[in-house]
JSON list of N, CA and C in Angstrom, two decimals:
[
{"chain": "A", "resi": 1, "resn": "SER", "atom": "N", "xyz": [67.75, 64.36, 113.31]},
{"chain": "A", "resi": 1, "resn": "SER", "atom": "CA", "xyz": [67.15, 65.31, 112.36]},
{"chain": "A", "resi": 1, "resn": "SER", "atom": "C", "xyz": [68.21, 66.12, 111.63]},
{"chain": "A", "resi": 2, "resn": "GLU", "atom": "N", "xyz": [67.81, 66.81, 110.60]},
{"chain": "A", "resi": 2, "resn": "GLU", "atom": "CA", "xyz": [68.76, 67.61, 109.80]},
{"chain": "A", "resi": 2, "resn": "GLU", "atom": "C", "xyz": [69.40, 68.70, 110.66]},
{"chain": "A", "resi": 3, "resn": "GLU", "atom": "N", "xyz": [68.59, 69.33, 111.51]},
{"chain": "A", "resi": 3, "resn": "GLU", "atom": "CA", "xyz": [69.09, 70.42, 112.36]},
{"chain": "A", "resi": 3, "resn": "GLU", "atom": "C", "xyz": [70.18, 69.90, 113.30]},
{"chain": "A", "resi": 4, "resn": "ASP", "atom": "N", "xyz": [69.92, 68.73, 113.90]},
{"chain": "A", "resi": 4, "resn": "ASP", "atom": "CA", "xyz": [70.91, 68.13, 114.82]},
{"chain": "A", "resi": 4, "resn": "ASP", "atom": "C", "xyz": [72.22, 67.87, 114.10]},
{"chain": "A", "resi": 5, "resn": "LYS", "atom": "N", "xyz": [72.10, 67.35, 112.88]},
{"chain": "A", "resi": 5, "resn": "LYS", "atom": "CA", "xyz": [73.32, 67.02, 112.12]},
{"chain": "A", "resi": 5, "resn": "LYS", "atom": "C", "xyz": [74.14, 68.29, 111.88]},
{"chain": "A", "resi": 6, "resn": "ARG", "atom": "N", "xyz": [73.43, 69.37, 111.49]},
{"chain": "A", "resi": 6, "resn": "ARG", "atom": "CA", "xyz": [74.14, 70.61, 111.20]},
{"chain": "A", "resi": 6, "resn": "ARG", "atom": "C", "xyz": [74.84, 71.13, 112.45]},
{"chain": "A", "resi": 7, "resn": "THR", "atom": "N", "xyz": [74.13, 71.08, 113.59]},
{"chain": "A", "resi": 7, "resn": "THR", "atom": "CA", "xyz": [74.72, 71.57, 114.83]},
{"chain": "A", "resi": 7, "resn": "THR", "atom": "C", "xyz": [75.97, 70.77, 115.19]},
{"chain": "A", "resi": 8, "resn": "LYS", "atom": "N", "xyz": [75.86, 69.46, 115.04]},
{"chain": "A", "resi": 8, "resn": "LYS", "atom": "CA", "xyz": [77.01, 68.59, 115.36]},
{"chain": "A", "resi": 8, "resn": "LYS", "atom": "C", "xyz": [78.19, 68.93, 114.48]},
{"chain": "A", "resi": 9, "resn": "THR", "atom": "N", "xyz": [77.93, 69.11, 113.19]},
{"chain": "A", "resi": 9, "resn": "THR", "atom": "CA", "xyz": [79.03, 69.41, 112.26]},
{"chain": "A", "resi": 9, "resn": "THR", "atom": "C", "xyz": [79.67, 70.74, 112.62]},
{"chain": "A", "resi": 10, "resn": "GLU", "atom": "N", "xyz": [78.83, 71.74, 112.91]},
{"chain": "A", "resi": 10, "resn": "GLU", "atom": "CA", "xyz": [79.37, 73.06, 113.26]},
{"chain": "A", "resi": 10, "resn": "GLU", "atom": "C", "xyz": [80.21, 72.97, 114.53]},
{"chain": "A", "resi": 11, "resn": "LYS", "atom": "N", "xyz": [79.71, 72.24, 115.51]},
{"chain": "A", "resi": 11, "resn": "LYS", "atom": "CA", "xyz": [80.45, 72.12, 116.77]},
{"chain": "A", "resi": 11, "resn": "LYS", "atom": "C", "xyz": [81.80, 71.45, 116.55]},
{"chain": "A", "resi": 12, "resn": "SER", "atom": "N", "xyz": [81.82, 70.37, 115.78]},
{"chain": "A", "resi": 12, "resn": "SER", "atom": "CA", "xyz": [83.07, 69.63, 115.59]},
{"chain": "A", "resi": 12, "resn": "SER", "atom": "C", "xyz": [84.05, 70.46, 114.77]},
{"chain": "A", "resi": 13, "resn": "SER", "atom": "N", "xyz": [83.56, 71.21, 113.79]},
{"chain": "A", "resi": 13, "resn": "SER", "atom": "CA", "xyz": [84.47, 72.02, 112.98]},
{"chain": "A", "resi": 13, "resn": "SER", "atom": "C", "xyz": [85.01, 73.17, 113.83]},
{"chain": "A", "resi": 14, "resn": "LYS", "atom": "N", "xyz": [84.18, 73.69, 114.72]},
{"chain": "A", "resi": 14, "resn": "LYS", "atom": "CA", "xyz": [84.64, 74.75, 115.61]},
{"chain": "A", "resi": 14, "resn": "LYS", "atom": "C", "xyz": [85.75, 74.22, 116.52]},
{"chain": "A", "resi": 15, "resn": "LYS", "atom": "N", "xyz": [85.54, 73.02, 117.06]},
{"chain": "A", "resi": 15, "resn": "LYS", "atom": "CA", "xyz": [86.55, 72.41, 117.94]},
{"chain": "A", "resi": 15, "resn": "LYS", "atom": "C", "xyz": [87.85, 72.22, 117.19]},
{"chain": "A", "resi": 16, "resn": "LYS", "atom": "N", "xyz": [87.74, 71.74, 115.94]},
{"chain": "A", "resi": 16, "resn": "LYS", "atom": "CA", "xyz": [88.95, 71.51, 115.14]},
{"chain": "A", "resi": 16, "resn": "LYS", "atom": "C", "xyz": [89.70, 72.82, 114.93]},
{"chain": "A", "resi": 17, "resn": "LYS", "atom": "N", "xyz": [88.96, 73.88, 114.65]},
{"chain": "A", "resi": 17, "resn": "LYS", "atom": "CA", "xyz": [89.60, 75.19, 114.43]},
{"chain": "A", "resi": 17, "resn": "LYS", "atom": "C", "xyz": [90.31, 75.64, 115.70]},
{"chain": "A", "resi": 18, "resn": "GLU", "atom": "N", "xyz": [89.63, 75.50, 116.84]},
{"chain": "A", "resi": 18, "resn": "GLU", "atom": "CA", "xyz": [90.23, 75.94, 118.09]},
{"chain": "A", "resi": 18, "resn": "GLU", "atom": "C", "xyz": [91.48, 75.12, 118.40]},
{"chain": "A", "resi": 19, "resn": "LYS", "atom": "N", "xyz": [91.42, 73.82, 118.11]},
{"chain": "A", "resi": 19, "resn": "LYS", "atom": "CA", "xyz": [92.58, 72.96, 118.36]},
{"chain": "A", "resi": 19, "resn": "LYS", "atom": "C", "xyz": [93.75, 73.41, 117.49]},
{"chain": "A", "resi": 20, "resn": "LYS", "atom": "N", "xyz": [93.46, 73.72, 116.23]},
{"chain": "A", "resi": 20, "resn": "LYS", "atom": "CA", "xyz": [94.51, 74.17, 115.32]},
{"chain": "A", "resi": 20, "resn": "LYS", "atom": "C", "xyz": [95.15, 75.45, 115.85]},
{"chain": "A", "resi": 21, "resn": "LYS", "atom": "N", "xyz": [94.32, 76.38, 116.30]},
{"chain": "A", "resi": 21, "resn": "LYS", "atom": "CA", "xyz": [94.83, 77.65, 116.83]},
{"chain": "A", "resi": 21, "resn": "LYS", "atom": "C", "xyz": [95.77, 77.38, 118.00]},
{"chain": "A", "resi": 22, "resn": "ARG", "atom": "N", "xyz": [95.32, 76.49, 118.93]},
{"chain": "A", "resi": 22, "resn": "ARG", "atom": "CA", "xyz": [96.15, 76.17, 120.09]},
{"chain": "A", "resi": 22, "resn": "ARG", "atom": "C", "xyz": [97.48, 75.58, 119.66]},
{"chain": "A", "resi": 23, "resn": "GLU", "atom": "N", "xyz": [97.43, 74.66, 118.67]},
{"chain": "A", "resi": 23, "resn": "GLU", "atom": "CA", "xyz": [98.67, 74.01, 118.23]},
{"chain": "A", "resi": 23, "resn": "GLU", "atom": "C", "xyz": [99.60, 75.03, 117.57]},
{"chain": "A", "resi": 24, "resn": "GLN", "atom": "N", "xyz": [99.01, 75.98, 116.83]},
{"chain": "A", "resi": 24, "resn": "GLN", "atom": "CA", "xyz": [99.83, 77.00, 116.19]},
{"chain": "A", "resi": 24, "resn": "GLN", "atom": "C", "xyz": [100.53, 77.85, 117.25]},
{"chain": "A", "resi": 25, "resn": "LYS", "atom": "N", "xyz": [99.79, 78.21, 118.30]},
{"chain": "A", "resi": 25, "resn": "LYS", "atom": "CA", "xyz": [100.38, 79.00, 119.38]},
{"chain": "A", "resi": 25, "resn": "LYS", "atom": "C", "xyz": [101.54, 78.24, 120.00]},
{"chain": "A", "resi": 26, "resn": "LYS", "atom": "N", "xyz": [101.34, 76.95, 120.25]},
{"chain": "A", "resi": 26, "resn": "LYS", "atom": "CA", "xyz": [102.39, 76.11, 120.84]},
{"chain": "A", "resi": 26, "resn": "LYS", "atom": "C", "xyz": [103.62, 76.12, 119.94]},
{"chain": "A", "resi": 27, "resn": "GLY", "atom": "N", "xyz": [103.39, 75.94, 118.63]},
{"chain": "A", "resi": 27, "resn": "GLY", "atom": "CA", "xyz": [104.49, 75.90, 117.68]},
{"chain": "A", "resi": 27, "resn": "GLY", "atom": "C", "xyz": [105.26, 77.20, 117.67]},
{"chain": "A", "resi": 28, "resn": "LYS", "atom": "N", "xyz": [104.55, 78.31, 117.75]},
{"chain": "A", "resi": 28, "resn": "LYS", "atom": "CA", "xyz": [105.23, 79.61, 117.75]},
{"chain": "A", "resi": 28, "resn": "LYS", "atom": "C", "xyz": [106.11, 79.75, 118.98]},
{"chain": "A", "resi": 29, "resn": "ARG", "atom": "N", "xyz": [105.63, 79.25, 120.11]},
{"chain": "A", "resi": 29, "resn": "ARG", "atom": "CA", "xyz": [106.39, 79.38, 121.35]},
{"chain": "A", "resi": 29, "resn": "ARG", "atom": "C", "xyz": [107.68, 78.55, 121.26]},
{"chain": "A", "resi": 30, "resn": "ASP", "atom": "N", "xyz": [107.61, 77.42, 120.55]},
{"chain": "A", "resi": 30, "resn": "ASP", "atom": "CA", "xyz": [108.78, 76.54, 120.47]},
{"chain": "A", "resi": 30, "resn": "ASP", "atom": "C", "xyz": [109.88, 77.14, 119.60]},
{"chain": "A", "resi": 31, "resn": "GLU", "atom": "N", "xyz": [109.49, 77.99, 118.64]},
{"chain": "A", "resi": 31, "resn": "GLU", "atom": "CA", "xyz": [110.49, 78.53, 117.71]},
{"chain": "A", "resi": 31, "resn": "GLU", "atom": "C", "xyz": [111.59, 79.28, 118.42]}
]
């Protein structure tokens, strides 16, 4: 359904954002 699709998209975009944040933190530590 449309609602399911929206939830899935929001969840995956949230995961991507969190992953980016983690990678940025890692990068800062390496500097």
